Amino acid sequence: MSVSTPLTLFLTQLLGSAPPPVQDWWASAQRLQLQRGQPLLQAGDRWQHLWWVERGALRLYYLDSEGAESNKNFFLDGSMLWPVTPWLRETPAMFHVEPMEDATVLWALRWPATVGPAATWPAWASLEHRTLCALLDGKMQREQEFLQLGARQRYEKLVRERPQWADRIPLRHLASYLGMTDVTLSRVRSELGLIKG
C-alpha cells in the first residue's frame, strides 16, 4: 500500500484515484525544505523532477550574458511545475529555479527515465494537455501585455489577477517579471497611492 503524503493527497484530489503503479510513483516523492536562494535547478542541469510547493515560493529566472536576472515565473503554495515536454527533460536547462522564502517546503518526484507509470493513464494525459494549454495561453497573454500595455497597466493587471504575488514576492523580482526597473515600479506604486510618504 502506498504512503499518503501531502503530494499524493493533492494529486488524488486533482486527478482522482490512480492505478497502483502511479500511486507507487507518487509515493516515491521526497520532501525537501530549502532556504531562500538555495539552488533547486541551475542552468546546464537536466530537469528531472516534478516539484509541488507545499509551502513557500519558487522563482524561475534566466541570466543574460552580463549576469542580469530576468524572472520568468513564480510558484507559490500549491503550485506544481515539471518538465512537461520531452525537450525540457532531455535538454540541459537554460534557466534557474530557486526558493524566494526561507523554509520553503516542496516535494520532488523523480521523472521516469523511460515511459513512466502515468504514460497510459488518461487522467494524466488530460493534465498534461491542460498544462500545455495553460503554458501557451500564458505565453501569448504575456507577449500581448509587453507589446500593448504600459508599465502601470501591467502592474495593475498583475495586482488584479495575482494578488498573492503582489503580497509575497519582493518588489525587485516583480519589477523584473514585469519588464521594468525597480525605480519604475516604485513610481507606478507611488502613482497608485501604494507608497506612503
Short mmCIF file of C-alpha atoms in Angstrom, two decimals:
data_model
loop_
_atom_site.label_atom_id
_atom_site.label_comp_id
_atom_site.label_asym_id
_atom_site.label_seq_id
_atom_site.Cartn_x
_atom_site.Cartn_y
_atom_site.Cartn_z
CA MET A 1 0.00 0.00 0.00
CA SER A 2 1.37 3.42 -0.98
CA VAL A 3 2.20 6.00 1.64
CA SER A 4 -0.06 9.05 1.81
CA THR A 5 1.82 12.37 1.60
CA PRO A 6 0.59 15.92 1.02
CA LEU A 7 1.63 15.48 -2.63
CA THR A 8 -0.28 12.22 -3.11
CA LEU A 9 -3.35 13.78 -1.48
CA PHE A 10 -3.08 16.80 -3.78
CA LEU A 11 -2.69 14.66 -6.92
CA THR A 12 -5.56 12.38 -5.89
CA GLN A 13 -7.84 15.40 -5.41
CA LEU A 14 -6.70 16.76 -8.77
CA LEU A 15 -6.85 13.56 -10.82
CA GLY A 16 -8.88 11.00 -8.90
CA SER A 17 -7.85 7.54 -7.81
CA ALA A 18 -4.71 6.45 -9.63
CA PRO A 19 -3.69 2.96 -10.81
CA PRO A 20 -1.34 1.19 -8.33
CA PRO A 21 1.86 1.81 -10.39
CA VAL A 22 1.07 5.54 -10.46
CA GLN A 23 0.33 5.55 -6.72
CA ASP A 24 3.71 3.88 -6.10
CA TRP A 25 5.43 6.50 -8.27
CA TRP A 26 3.73 9.35 -6.39
CA ALA A 27 4.70 7.79 -3.06
CA SER A 28 8.38 7.86 -4.07
CA ALA A 29 8.47 11.68 -3.85
CA GLN A 30 10.96 13.21 -1.45
CA ARG A 31 10.18 16.09 0.90
CA LEU A 32 12.65 18.99 0.66
CA GLN A 33 13.00 22.05 2.87
CA LEU A 34 15.03 24.81 1.25
CA GLN A 35 16.20 28.27 2.25
CA ARG A 36 15.92 31.44 0.20
CA GLY A 37 18.38 31.41 -2.71
CA GLN A 38 19.31 27.73 -2.34
CA PRO A 39 19.53 26.37 -5.91
CA LEU A 40 16.91 23.81 -6.91
CA LEU A 41 17.83 23.78 -10.61
CA GLN A 42 20.68 25.60 -12.33
CA ALA A 43 21.28 26.38 -15.99
CA GLY A 44 23.08 23.42 -17.55
CA ASP A 45 21.43 20.84 -15.26
CA ARG A 46 18.89 18.32 -16.52
CA TRP A 47 15.38 18.98 -15.22
CA GLN A 48 14.32 15.56 -13.97
CA HIS A 49 11.72 16.21 -11.25
CA LEU A 50 8.15 17.27 -10.80
CA TRP A 51 8.04 19.78 -7.94
CA TRP A 52 4.99 20.62 -5.86
CA VAL A 53 5.22 23.56 -3.48
CA GLU A 54 3.59 22.63 -0.18
CA ARG A 55 4.60 25.92 1.46
CA GLY A 56 6.74 28.77 0.23
CA ALA A 57 7.65 30.33 -3.09
CA LEU A 58 9.88 29.48 -6.05
CA ARG A 59 11.05 31.65 -8.89
CA LEU A 60 12.15 30.58 -12.35
CA TYR A 61 14.61 33.02 -13.92
CA TYR A 62 17.19 33.48 -16.66
CA LEU A 63 20.62 35.12 -16.55
CA ASP A 64 21.75 37.18 -19.53
CA SER A 65 25.34 37.42 -20.81
CA GLU A 66 26.04 40.21 -18.29
CA GLY A 67 24.70 38.17 -15.36
CA ALA A 68 21.48 40.19 -15.00
CA GLU A 69 18.45 38.22 -13.83
CA SER A 70 15.12 38.12 -15.66
CA ASN A 71 12.22 36.48 -13.81
CA LYS A 72 10.01 34.30 -15.97
CA ASN A 73 7.54 32.87 -13.44
CA PHE A 74 6.72 32.37 -9.77
CA PHE A 75 5.22 29.36 -7.99
CA LEU A 76 3.57 29.76 -4.58
CA ASP A 77 1.80 27.34 -2.20
CA GLY A 78 0.01 24.54 -4.05
CA SER A 79 1.79 25.15 -7.37
CA MET A 80 3.24 22.34 -9.44
CA LEU A 81 5.89 22.53 -12.14
CA TRP A 82 7.56 19.81 -14.12
CA PRO A 83 9.33 19.22 -17.44
CA VAL A 84 6.12 18.53 -19.32
CA THR A 85 7.75 18.08 -22.75
CA PRO A 86 10.49 15.62 -23.77
CA TRP A 87 12.67 18.57 -24.86
CA LEU A 88 12.56 20.07 -21.37
CA ARG A 89 13.59 16.73 -19.87
CA GLU A 90 16.33 15.89 -22.37
CA THR A 91 17.97 19.28 -22.92
CA PRO A 92 20.08 21.00 -20.25
CA ALA A 93 18.05 23.76 -18.61
CA MET A 94 18.68 27.32 -19.76
CA PHE A 95 17.19 28.80 -16.58
CA HIS A 96 17.43 28.61 -12.80
CA VAL A 97 14.85 27.69 -10.14
CA GLU A 98 15.27 28.69 -6.50
CA PRO A 99 13.20 29.48 -3.39
CA MET A 100 12.36 33.09 -2.55
CA GLU A 101 11.36 32.36 1.05
CA ASP A 102 13.13 30.60 3.90
CA ALA A 103 11.76 27.21 4.96
CA THR A 104 10.15 26.60 1.56
CA VAL A 105 8.77 23.04 1.64
CA LEU A 106 8.32 21.13 -1.58
CA TRP A 107 8.00 17.60 -2.83
CA ALA A 108 10.35 16.33 -5.53
CA LEU A 109 9.03 13.49 -7.68
CA ARG A 110 11.70 11.97 -9.92
CA TRP A 111 10.61 11.84 -13.56
CA PRO A 112 10.95 8.32 -15.04
CA ALA A 113 13.90 7.87 -17.41
CA THR A 114 11.73 5.85 -19.78
CA VAL A 115 7.97 5.74 -20.34
CA GLY A 116 6.60 6.23 -16.86
CA PRO A 117 3.70 4.62 -15.00
CA ALA A 118 1.37 7.53 -15.80
CA ALA A 119 2.02 7.46 -19.57
CA THR A 120 -1.09 5.43 -20.43
CA TRP A 121 -3.37 6.83 -17.72
CA PRO A 122 -5.99 9.10 -19.38
CA ALA A 123 -6.27 11.43 -16.36
CA TRP A 124 -2.54 12.19 -16.55
CA ALA A 125 -2.68 12.76 -20.31
CA SER A 126 -5.52 15.21 -19.69
CA LEU A 127 -3.44 17.03 -17.05
CA GLU A 128 -0.52 17.31 -19.48
CA HIS A 129 -2.84 18.70 -22.15
CA ARG A 130 -4.34 21.27 -19.77
CA THR A 131 -0.88 22.28 -18.57
CA LEU A 132 0.42 22.76 -22.11
CA CYS A 133 -2.66 24.83 -23.00
CA ALA A 134 -2.17 26.99 -19.90
CA LEU A 135 1.51 27.50 -20.73
CA LEU A 136 0.72 28.56 -24.29
CA ASP A 137 -2.13 30.84 -23.20
CA GLY A 138 0.10 32.42 -20.55
CA LYS A 139 2.88 33.00 -23.06
CA MET A 140 0.51 34.65 -25.54
CA GLN A 141 -1.03 36.88 -22.85
CA ARG A 142 2.38 37.90 -21.52
CA GLU A 143 3.56 38.77 -25.03
CA GLN A 144 0.43 40.89 -25.60
CA GLU A 145 0.97 42.70 -22.28
CA PHE A 146 4.56 43.61 -23.17
CA LEU A 147 3.55 44.82 -26.63
CA GLN A 148 0.37 46.71 -25.77
CA LEU A 149 0.34 47.70 -22.10
CA GLY A 150 2.34 50.34 -20.29
CA ALA A 151 4.19 49.76 -17.03
CA ARG A 152 1.30 50.93 -14.85
CA GLN A 153 -1.24 48.80 -16.75
CA ARG A 154 0.98 45.72 -16.43
CA TYR A 155 1.31 46.21 -12.67
CA GLU A 156 -2.41 46.88 -12.19
CA LYS A 157 -3.23 43.71 -14.14
CA LEU A 158 -0.84 41.65 -12.01
CA VAL A 159 -2.31 43.03 -8.75
CA ARG A 160 -5.83 42.32 -10.00
CA GLU A 161 -5.17 38.79 -11.32
CA ARG A 162 -2.42 37.60 -8.93
CA PRO A 163 -2.85 39.48 -5.64
CA GLN A 164 -0.85 36.83 -3.77
CA TRP A 165 2.17 37.67 -5.93
CA ALA A 166 1.85 41.36 -5.10
CA ASP A 167 1.67 40.47 -1.38
CA ARG A 168 4.53 37.98 -1.15
CA ILE A 169 7.04 38.48 -3.95
CA PRO A 170 9.82 41.04 -3.36
CA LEU A 171 9.32 44.17 -5.46
CA ARG A 172 12.66 43.81 -7.28
CA HIS A 173 11.56 40.38 -8.53
CA LEU A 174 8.14 41.70 -9.56
CA ALA A 175 9.80 44.57 -11.42
CA SER A 176 11.97 42.12 -13.35
CA TYR A 177 8.97 39.93 -14.18
CA LEU A 178 7.04 42.98 -15.42
CA GLY A 179 9.93 44.15 -17.59
CA MET A 180 10.68 47.35 -15.69
CA THR A 181 13.27 48.74 -13.32
CA ASP A 182 12.81 48.95 -9.55
CA VAL A 183 12.61 52.73 -9.92
CA THR A 184 9.80 52.49 -12.47
CA LEU A 185 7.83 50.10 -10.27
CA SER A 186 8.28 52.40 -7.27
CA ARG A 187 6.98 55.32 -9.35
CA VAL A 188 3.97 53.26 -10.51
CA ARG A 189 3.19 52.23 -6.93
CA SER A 190 3.50 55.84 -5.79
CA GLU A 191 1.08 56.97 -8.50
CA LEU A 192 -1.37 54.32 -7.29
CA GLY A 193 -1.05 55.52 -3.69
CA LEU A 194 0.67 52.34 -2.53
CA ILE A 195 3.72 54.13 -1.13
CA LYS A 196 3.23 56.41 1.84
CA GLY A 197 5.26 59.41 2.10
#
